[in-house]
Coordinates of C-alpha atoms and ligand atoms in Angstrom, one line a residue:
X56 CA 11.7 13.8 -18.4
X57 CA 11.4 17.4 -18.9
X58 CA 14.6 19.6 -19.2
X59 CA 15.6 23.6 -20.1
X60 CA 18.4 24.3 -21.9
X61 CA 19.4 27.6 -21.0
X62 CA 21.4 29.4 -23.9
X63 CA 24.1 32.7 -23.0
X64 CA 25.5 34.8 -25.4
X65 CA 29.2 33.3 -26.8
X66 CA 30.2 31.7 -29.8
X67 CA 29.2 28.0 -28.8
X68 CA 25.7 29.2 -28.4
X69 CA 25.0 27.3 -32.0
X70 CA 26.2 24.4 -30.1
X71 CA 23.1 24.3 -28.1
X72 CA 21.1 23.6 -30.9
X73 CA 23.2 20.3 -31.1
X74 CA 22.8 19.5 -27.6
X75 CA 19.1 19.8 -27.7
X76 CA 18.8 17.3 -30.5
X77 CA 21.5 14.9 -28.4
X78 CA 18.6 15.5 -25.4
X79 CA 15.8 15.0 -27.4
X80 CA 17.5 11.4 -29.2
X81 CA 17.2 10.4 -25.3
X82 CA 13.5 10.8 -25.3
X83 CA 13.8 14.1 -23.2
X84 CA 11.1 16.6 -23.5
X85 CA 13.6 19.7 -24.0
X86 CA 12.8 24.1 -24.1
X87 CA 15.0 26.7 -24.6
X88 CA 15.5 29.5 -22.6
X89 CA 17.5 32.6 -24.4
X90 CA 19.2 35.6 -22.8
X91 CA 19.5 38.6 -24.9
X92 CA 22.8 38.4 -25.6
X93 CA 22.7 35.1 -27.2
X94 CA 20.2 35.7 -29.9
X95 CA 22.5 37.8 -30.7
X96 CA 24.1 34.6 -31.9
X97 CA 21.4 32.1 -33.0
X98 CA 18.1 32.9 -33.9
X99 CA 15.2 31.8 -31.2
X100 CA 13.7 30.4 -34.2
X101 CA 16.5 27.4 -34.6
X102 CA 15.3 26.2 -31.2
X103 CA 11.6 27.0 -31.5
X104 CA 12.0 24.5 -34.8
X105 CA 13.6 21.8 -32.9
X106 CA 11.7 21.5 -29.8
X107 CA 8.3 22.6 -31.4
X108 CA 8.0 24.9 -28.1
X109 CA 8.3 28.7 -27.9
X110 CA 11.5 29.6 -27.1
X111 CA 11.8 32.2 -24.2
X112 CA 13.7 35.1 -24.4
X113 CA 12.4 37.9 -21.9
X114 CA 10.4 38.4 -18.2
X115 CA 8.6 41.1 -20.3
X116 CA 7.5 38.4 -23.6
X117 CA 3.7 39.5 -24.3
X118 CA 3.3 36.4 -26.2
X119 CA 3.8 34.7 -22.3
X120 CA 0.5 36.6 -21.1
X121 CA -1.2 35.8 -24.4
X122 CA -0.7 31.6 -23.6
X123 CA -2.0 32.2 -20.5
X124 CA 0.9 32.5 -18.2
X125 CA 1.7 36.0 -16.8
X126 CA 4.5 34.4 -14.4
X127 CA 5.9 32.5 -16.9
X128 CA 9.5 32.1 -15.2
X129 CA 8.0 30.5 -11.7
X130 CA 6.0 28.1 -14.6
X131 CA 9.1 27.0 -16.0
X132 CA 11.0 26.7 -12.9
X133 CA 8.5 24.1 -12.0
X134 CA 8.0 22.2 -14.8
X135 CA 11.3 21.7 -15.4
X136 CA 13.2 18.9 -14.4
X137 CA 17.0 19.8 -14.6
X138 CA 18.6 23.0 -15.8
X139 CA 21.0 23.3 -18.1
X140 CA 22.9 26.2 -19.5
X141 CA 24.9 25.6 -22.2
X142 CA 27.3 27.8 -23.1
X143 CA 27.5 29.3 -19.6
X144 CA 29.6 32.4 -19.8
X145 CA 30.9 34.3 -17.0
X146 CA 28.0 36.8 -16.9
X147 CA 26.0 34.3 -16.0
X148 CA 27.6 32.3 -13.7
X149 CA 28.5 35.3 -11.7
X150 CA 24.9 36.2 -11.8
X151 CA 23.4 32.8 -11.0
X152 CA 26.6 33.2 -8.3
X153 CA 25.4 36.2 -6.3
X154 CA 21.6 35.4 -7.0
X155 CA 21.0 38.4 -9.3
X156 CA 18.0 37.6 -11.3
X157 CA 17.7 40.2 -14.0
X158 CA 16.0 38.3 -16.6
X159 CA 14.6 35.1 -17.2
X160 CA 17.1 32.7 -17.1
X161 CA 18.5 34.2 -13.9
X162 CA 15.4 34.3 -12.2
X163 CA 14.4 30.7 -13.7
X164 CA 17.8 29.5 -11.6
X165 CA 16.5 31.1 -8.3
X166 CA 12.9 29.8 -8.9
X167 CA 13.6 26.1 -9.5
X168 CA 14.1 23.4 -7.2
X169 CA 15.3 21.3 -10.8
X170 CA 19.1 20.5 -10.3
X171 CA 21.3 22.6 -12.6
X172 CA 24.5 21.8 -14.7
X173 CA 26.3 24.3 -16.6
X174 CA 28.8 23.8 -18.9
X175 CA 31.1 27.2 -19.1
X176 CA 32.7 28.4 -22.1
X177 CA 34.6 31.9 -22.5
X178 CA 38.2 32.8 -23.6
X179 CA 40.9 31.4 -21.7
X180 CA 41.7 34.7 -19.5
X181 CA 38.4 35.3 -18.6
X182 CA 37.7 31.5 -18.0
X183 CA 41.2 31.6 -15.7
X184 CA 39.9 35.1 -13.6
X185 CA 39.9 33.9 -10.1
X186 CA 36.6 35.9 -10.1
X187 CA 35.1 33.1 -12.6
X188 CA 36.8 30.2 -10.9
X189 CA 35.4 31.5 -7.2
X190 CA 32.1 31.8 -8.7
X191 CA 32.6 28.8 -9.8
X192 CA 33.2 27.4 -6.7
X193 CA 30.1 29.0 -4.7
X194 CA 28.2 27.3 -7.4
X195 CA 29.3 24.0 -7.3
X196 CA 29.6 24.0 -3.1
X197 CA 25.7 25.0 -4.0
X198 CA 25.6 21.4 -5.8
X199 CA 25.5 22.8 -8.9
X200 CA 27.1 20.6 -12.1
X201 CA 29.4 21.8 -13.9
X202 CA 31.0 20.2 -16.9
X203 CA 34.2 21.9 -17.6
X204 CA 35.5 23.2 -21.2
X205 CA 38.1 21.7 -23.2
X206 CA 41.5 22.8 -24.2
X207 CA 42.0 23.8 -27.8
X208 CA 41.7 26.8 -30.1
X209 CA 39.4 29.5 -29.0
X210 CA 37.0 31.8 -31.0
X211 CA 39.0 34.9 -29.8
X212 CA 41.9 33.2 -31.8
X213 CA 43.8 32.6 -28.4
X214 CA 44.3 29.3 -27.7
X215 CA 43.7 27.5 -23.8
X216 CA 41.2 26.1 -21.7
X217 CA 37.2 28.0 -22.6
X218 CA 35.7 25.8 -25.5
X219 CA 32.4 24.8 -24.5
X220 CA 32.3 20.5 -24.3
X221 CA 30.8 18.8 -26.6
X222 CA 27.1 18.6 -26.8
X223 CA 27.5 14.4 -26.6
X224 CA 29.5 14.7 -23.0
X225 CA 27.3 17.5 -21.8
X226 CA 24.0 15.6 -22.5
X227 CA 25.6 12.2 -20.5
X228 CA 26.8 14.4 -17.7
X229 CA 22.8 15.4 -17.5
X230 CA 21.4 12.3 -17.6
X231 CA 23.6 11.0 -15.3
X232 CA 22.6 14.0 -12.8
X233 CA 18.9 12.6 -13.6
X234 CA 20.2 9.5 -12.7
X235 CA 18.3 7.6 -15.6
X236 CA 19.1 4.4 -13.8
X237 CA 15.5 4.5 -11.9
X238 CA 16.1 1.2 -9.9
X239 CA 15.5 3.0 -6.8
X240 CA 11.9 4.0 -7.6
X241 CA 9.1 3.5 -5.3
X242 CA 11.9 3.2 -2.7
X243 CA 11.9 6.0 0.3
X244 CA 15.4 6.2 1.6
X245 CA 16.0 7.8 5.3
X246 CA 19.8 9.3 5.6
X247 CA 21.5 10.8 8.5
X248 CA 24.0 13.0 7.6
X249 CA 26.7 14.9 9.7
X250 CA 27.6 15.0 13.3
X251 CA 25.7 16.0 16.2
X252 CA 27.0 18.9 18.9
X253 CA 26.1 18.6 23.0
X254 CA 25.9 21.8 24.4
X255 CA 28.5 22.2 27.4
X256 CA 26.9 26.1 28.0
X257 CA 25.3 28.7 25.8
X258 CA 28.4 29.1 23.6
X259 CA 30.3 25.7 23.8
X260 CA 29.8 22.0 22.4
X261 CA 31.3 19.0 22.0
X262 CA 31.2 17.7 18.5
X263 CA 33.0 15.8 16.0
X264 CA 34.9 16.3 12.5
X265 CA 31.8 15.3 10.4
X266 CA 30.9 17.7 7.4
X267 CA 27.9 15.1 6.2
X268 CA 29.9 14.7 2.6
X269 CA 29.0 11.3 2.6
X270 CA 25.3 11.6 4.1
X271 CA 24.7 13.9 1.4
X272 CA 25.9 12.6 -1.5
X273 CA 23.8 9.4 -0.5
X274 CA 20.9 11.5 -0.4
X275 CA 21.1 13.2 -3.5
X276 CA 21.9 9.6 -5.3
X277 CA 19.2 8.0 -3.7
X278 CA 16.9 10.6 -5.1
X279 CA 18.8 10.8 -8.5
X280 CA 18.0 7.0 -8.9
X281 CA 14.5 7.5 -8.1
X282 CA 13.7 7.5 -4.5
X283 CA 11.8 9.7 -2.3
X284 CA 14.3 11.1 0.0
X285 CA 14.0 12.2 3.8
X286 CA 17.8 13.6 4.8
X287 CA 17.9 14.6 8.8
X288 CA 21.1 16.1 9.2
X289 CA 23.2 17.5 12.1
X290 CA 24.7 20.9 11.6
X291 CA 26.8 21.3 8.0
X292 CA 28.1 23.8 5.8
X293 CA 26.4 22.1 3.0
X294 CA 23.4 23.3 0.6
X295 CA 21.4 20.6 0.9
X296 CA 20.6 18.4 -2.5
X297 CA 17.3 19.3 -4.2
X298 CA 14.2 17.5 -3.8
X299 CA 15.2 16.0 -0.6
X300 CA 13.3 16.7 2.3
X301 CA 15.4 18.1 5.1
X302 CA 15.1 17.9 8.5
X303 CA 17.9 19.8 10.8
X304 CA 19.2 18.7 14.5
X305 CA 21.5 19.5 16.4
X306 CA 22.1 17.0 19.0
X307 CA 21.8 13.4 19.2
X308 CA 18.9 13.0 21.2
X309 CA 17.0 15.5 18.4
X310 CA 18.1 13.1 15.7
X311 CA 16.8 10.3 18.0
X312 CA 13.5 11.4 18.1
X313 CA 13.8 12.8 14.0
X314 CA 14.7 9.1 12.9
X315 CA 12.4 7.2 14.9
X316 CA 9.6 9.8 14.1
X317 CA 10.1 9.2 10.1
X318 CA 11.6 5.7 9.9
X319 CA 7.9 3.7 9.4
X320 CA 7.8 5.8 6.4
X321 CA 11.0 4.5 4.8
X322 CA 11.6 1.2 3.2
X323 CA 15.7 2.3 3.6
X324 CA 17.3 3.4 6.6
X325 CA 21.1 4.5 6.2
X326 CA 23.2 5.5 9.0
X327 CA 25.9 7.9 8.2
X328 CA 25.6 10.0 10.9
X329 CA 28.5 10.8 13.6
X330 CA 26.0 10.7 16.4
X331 CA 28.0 11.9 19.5
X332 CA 28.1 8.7 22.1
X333 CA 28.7 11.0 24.8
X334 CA 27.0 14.7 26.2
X335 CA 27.6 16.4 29.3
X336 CA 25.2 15.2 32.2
X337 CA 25.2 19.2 33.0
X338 CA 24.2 22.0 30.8
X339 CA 25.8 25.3 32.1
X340 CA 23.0 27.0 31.6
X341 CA 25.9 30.3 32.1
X342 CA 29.3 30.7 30.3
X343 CA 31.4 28.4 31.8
X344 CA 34.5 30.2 33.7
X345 CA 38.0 29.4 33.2
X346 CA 38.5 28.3 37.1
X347 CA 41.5 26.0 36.8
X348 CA 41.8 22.3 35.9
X349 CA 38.0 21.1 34.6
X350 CA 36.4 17.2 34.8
X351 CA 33.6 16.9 32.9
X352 CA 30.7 14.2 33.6
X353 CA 29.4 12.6 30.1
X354 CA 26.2 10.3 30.1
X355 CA 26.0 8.0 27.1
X356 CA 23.6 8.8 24.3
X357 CA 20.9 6.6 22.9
X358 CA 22.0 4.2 20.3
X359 CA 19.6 5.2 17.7
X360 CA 20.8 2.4 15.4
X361 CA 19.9 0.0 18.0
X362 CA 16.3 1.5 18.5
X363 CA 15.8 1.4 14.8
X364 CA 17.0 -2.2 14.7
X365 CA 14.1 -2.6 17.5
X366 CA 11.7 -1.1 15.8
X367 CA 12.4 -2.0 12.0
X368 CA 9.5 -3.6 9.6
X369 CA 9.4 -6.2 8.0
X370 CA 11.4 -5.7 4.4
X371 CA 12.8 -2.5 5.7
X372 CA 16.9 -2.5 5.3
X373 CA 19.4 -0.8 7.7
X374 CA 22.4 0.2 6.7
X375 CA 25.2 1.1 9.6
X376 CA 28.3 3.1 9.2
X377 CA 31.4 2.9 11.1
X378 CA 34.6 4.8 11.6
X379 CA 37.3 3.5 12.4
X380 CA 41.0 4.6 12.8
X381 CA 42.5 0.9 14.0
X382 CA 42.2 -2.8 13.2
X383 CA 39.4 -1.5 10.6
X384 CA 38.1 -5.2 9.2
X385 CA 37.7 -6.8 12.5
X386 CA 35.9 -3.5 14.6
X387 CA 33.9 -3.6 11.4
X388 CA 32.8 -7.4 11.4
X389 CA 32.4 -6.6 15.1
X390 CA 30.4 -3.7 14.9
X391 CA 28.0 -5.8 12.4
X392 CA 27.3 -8.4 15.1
X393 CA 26.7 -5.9 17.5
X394 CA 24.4 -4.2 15.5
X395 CA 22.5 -6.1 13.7
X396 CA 22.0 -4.1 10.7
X397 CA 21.8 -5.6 7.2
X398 CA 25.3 -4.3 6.8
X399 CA 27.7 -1.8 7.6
X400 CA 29.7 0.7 5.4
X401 CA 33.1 0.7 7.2
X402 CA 34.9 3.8 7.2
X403 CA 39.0 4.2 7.9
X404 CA 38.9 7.9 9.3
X405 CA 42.9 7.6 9.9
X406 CA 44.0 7.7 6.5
X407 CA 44.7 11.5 4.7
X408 CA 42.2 12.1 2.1
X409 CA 39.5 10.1 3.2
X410 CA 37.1 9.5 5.4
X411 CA 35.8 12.6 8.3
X412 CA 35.3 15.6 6.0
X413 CA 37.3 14.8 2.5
X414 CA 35.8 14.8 -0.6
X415 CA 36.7 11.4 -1.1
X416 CA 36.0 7.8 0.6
X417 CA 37.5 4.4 0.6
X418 CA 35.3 1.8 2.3
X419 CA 34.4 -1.2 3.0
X420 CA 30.6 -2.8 2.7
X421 CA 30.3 -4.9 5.0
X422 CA 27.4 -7.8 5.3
X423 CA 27.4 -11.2 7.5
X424 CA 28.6 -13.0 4.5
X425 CA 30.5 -10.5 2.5
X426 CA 33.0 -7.8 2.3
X427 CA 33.2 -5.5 -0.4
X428 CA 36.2 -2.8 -0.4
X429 CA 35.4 0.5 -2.2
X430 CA 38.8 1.7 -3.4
X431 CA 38.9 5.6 -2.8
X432 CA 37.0 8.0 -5.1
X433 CA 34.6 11.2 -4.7
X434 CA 32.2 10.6 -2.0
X435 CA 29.0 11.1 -5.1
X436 CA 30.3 7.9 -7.1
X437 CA 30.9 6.2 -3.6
X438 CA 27.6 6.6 -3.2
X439 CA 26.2 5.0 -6.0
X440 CA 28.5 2.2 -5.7
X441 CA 27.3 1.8 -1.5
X442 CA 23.0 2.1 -3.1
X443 CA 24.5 -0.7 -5.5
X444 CA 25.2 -3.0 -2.7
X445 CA 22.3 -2.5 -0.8
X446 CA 20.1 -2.7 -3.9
X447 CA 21.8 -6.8 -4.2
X448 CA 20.4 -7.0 -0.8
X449 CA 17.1 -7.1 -1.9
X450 CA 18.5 -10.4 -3.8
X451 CA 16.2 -13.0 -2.0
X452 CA 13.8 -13.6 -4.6
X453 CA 15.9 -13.1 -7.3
X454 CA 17.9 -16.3 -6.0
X455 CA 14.9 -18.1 -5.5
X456 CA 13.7 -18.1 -9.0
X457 CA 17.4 -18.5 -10.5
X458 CA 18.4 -21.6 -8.2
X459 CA 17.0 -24.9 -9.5
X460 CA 15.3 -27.2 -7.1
X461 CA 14.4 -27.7 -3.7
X462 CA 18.0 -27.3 -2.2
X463 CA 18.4 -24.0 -4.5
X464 CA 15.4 -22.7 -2.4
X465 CA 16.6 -24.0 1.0
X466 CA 19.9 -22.3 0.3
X467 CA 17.8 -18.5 -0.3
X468 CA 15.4 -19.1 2.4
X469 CA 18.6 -19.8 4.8
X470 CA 19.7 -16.3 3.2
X471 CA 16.6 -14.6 3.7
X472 CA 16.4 -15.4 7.3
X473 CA 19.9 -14.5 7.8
X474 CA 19.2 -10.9 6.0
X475 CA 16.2 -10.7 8.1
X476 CA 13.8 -10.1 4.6
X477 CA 10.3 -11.3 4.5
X478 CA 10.7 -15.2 3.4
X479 CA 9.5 -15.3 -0.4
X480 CA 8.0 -18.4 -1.7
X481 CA 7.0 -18.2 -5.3
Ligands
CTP1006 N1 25.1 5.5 16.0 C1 23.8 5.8 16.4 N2 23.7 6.3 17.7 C2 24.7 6.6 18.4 C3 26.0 6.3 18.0 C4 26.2 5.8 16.7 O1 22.9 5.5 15.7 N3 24.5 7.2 19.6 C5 25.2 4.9 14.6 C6 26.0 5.7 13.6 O2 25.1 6.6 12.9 C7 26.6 4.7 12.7 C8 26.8 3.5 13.7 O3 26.0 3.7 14.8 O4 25.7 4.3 11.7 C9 28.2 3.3 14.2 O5 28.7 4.5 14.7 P1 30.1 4.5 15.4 O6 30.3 5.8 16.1 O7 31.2 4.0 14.4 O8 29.9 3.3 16.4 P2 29.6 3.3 17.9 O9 28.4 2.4 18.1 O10 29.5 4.6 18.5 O11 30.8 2.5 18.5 P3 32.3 3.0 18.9 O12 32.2 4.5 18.9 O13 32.5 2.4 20.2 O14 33.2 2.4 17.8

């Protein structure tokens, strides 16, 4: 895989030179991008001698045009696979911040679709500025990584939170954002994310809570892990993650017709929408007037899980989700019968910091045979854990070839049939 370290000017800039080495010992195909200000601090010849690749250092390098490459920056920004900037200081992150692309690591960030850690270092003041920490936060709302810096002594001689982390802890946080566990390769996983709105009049809806946290993080694990990715979302706040292709509703009957239109193409289906069940049966097509007590007529939506469950392939696995606020195991099991899906991610929306629009989840997977309860933790790791599960449900011929004997195989086949997977002989 193909990454670009991105090197600011600070102290921990020789760092980097640590970090590429740590990147290349992982069989990473690594070059170095340099602003001004950091060869300042090391050479560009250091990286050019480790990564055996020209080390880029301005918009304006002649040597660019002479290899060939008179947009060199949009080159880069494609080739590379993740981003990494290493130190970040708070230049830069206020730059990459407000999209102000002065030179060629700042224009590199707007021109690539790669994700993008950075792992900030600075002295502690300037670290602690609320104009670092709300860049900061623009940043990672925009899904980019960031790894923070440790506490200790500080080049400035000031001691407090701004040394850059170690090169080791920076290179696992990116290959865990490449997700080097590629078991979901050659897989194409459909997510709905969010909640849908039904128009009441021009400026009204009904809608629900949903932010699509948990839709989204599945989608950008699913494609971390290897999969080809195909988010439809109802409206959100959220950028979406990169290299998934995005498709936006707004109501349910749009995300209908979305899901069923792209579902033959996926060998995954998951569910996370909060599809509204109801919508008005009118449409002011006016402002509605405040004229005194109001009754409004709702008409139940499709159930778009149900149609997929009609129209599923063979070997294709649907995932449900369910919120819940009351008697959460048995409306789950419940909901799972009803359904029909291979399982269902149950989801206690009553609880504080979980659930409709946290940052974190607890949850339950569900399947006809098992239950598997997800203590509470950020909604990205809860998705890996929920791809784990549904990666055992591919199990069938696993258990075939590990059970011994004719009953062994019975025993799968009975599972494979109850899963609904293609019976495997081997
Ligand atoms: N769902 C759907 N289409 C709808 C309503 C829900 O596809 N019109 C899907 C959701 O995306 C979710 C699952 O069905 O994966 C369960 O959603 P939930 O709202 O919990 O269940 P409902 O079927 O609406 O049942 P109830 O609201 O009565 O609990």
């Amino acid at each position: 895989m193909r990454v670009t370290v991105g090197v600011s000017g600070g102290i921990a800039a020789y760092k980097a030179a640590e970090l590429v080495r740590a990147l290349q010992r992982q069989a990473l195909e690594v070059h170095v991008v340099m602003t001004e200000a950091a060869t300042h601090f090391v050479q560009p010849l250091t990286f050019a001698a480790l990564t055996g690749h020209r080390v880029i250092t301005s918009l304006w390098d002649e040597s660019a045009a002479d290899s060939g490459s008179p947009i060199e920056h949009i080159d880069e920004a494609q080739w590379t696979e993740a981003l990494v900037v290493a130190p970040a200081t708070a230049s830069i992150l206020a730059k990459f911040a407000h999209g102000i692309a002065d030179d060629f690591l700042t224009t590199m960030y707007l021109a690539t679709r790669a994700p993008v850690l950075v792992a900030p270092a600075m002295n502690v003041n300037m670290w602690e500025h609320s104009a670092t920490q709300n860049n900061l936060e623009i940043l990672r709302q925009r899904g980019v990584r960031v790894v923070d810096p440790g506490t200790g002594d500080l080049a400035c001689g000031m001691v407090g939170a701004g040394r850059m982390a170690e090169p080791e802890s920076i290179a696992e946080a990116i290959l865990n954002m490449l997700g080097h566990r590629h078991d979901l390769a050659g897989e194409a996983v459909l997510v709905t994310a969010g909640g849908t709105r039904e128009a009441l009049d021009p400026v009204r809806f009904l809608g629900n809570r949903s932010s699509g946290k948990m839709g989204y993080a599945l989608a950008e694990a699913a494609h971390a892990r290897g999969a080809k990715v195909i988010l439809i979302s109802g409206p959100s706040p959220l950028y979406p993650p990169a290299n998934c292709e995005v498709i936006r509703v707004t109501t349910a009957e749009e995300m209908r017709e979305a899901v069923l239109a792209r579902m033959d193409e996926s060998s995954i289906v998951i569910k996370a929408a909060a599809v509204a069940d109801y919508r008005p049966v009118v449409v002011s097509e006016q402002k509605l007037k405040r004229t005194g007590p109001m009754t409004l007529e709702l008409a139940p939506t499709e159930d778009i899980l149900a149609e997929v469950m009609r129209r599923r392939h063979p070997g294709q696995l649907v995932i449900g989700f369910a919120a819940e606020t009351e008697n959460i195991a048995e409306n789950g099991r419940a909901k799972l019968l009803r359904k029909g899906a291979d399982a269902i991610v149950v989801n206690d929306v009553a609880g504080a910091n979980v659930g409709i629009d946290a940052d974190t989840n607890a949850v339950t997977f569900l399947t006809l045979s098992t239950a598997t309860e997800m203590p509470e933790m950020p909604k990205r790791k809860l998705a890996d854990r929920i791809l784990d599960e549904i990666l055992t449900l591919r199990r069938p011929k696993q258990m075939v070839m590990e059970l011994d004997g004719a009953s062994g195989a019975m025993q799968a086949l009975e599972e494979a049939v109850t899963v609904r997977r293609p019976i495997i002989v081997e």
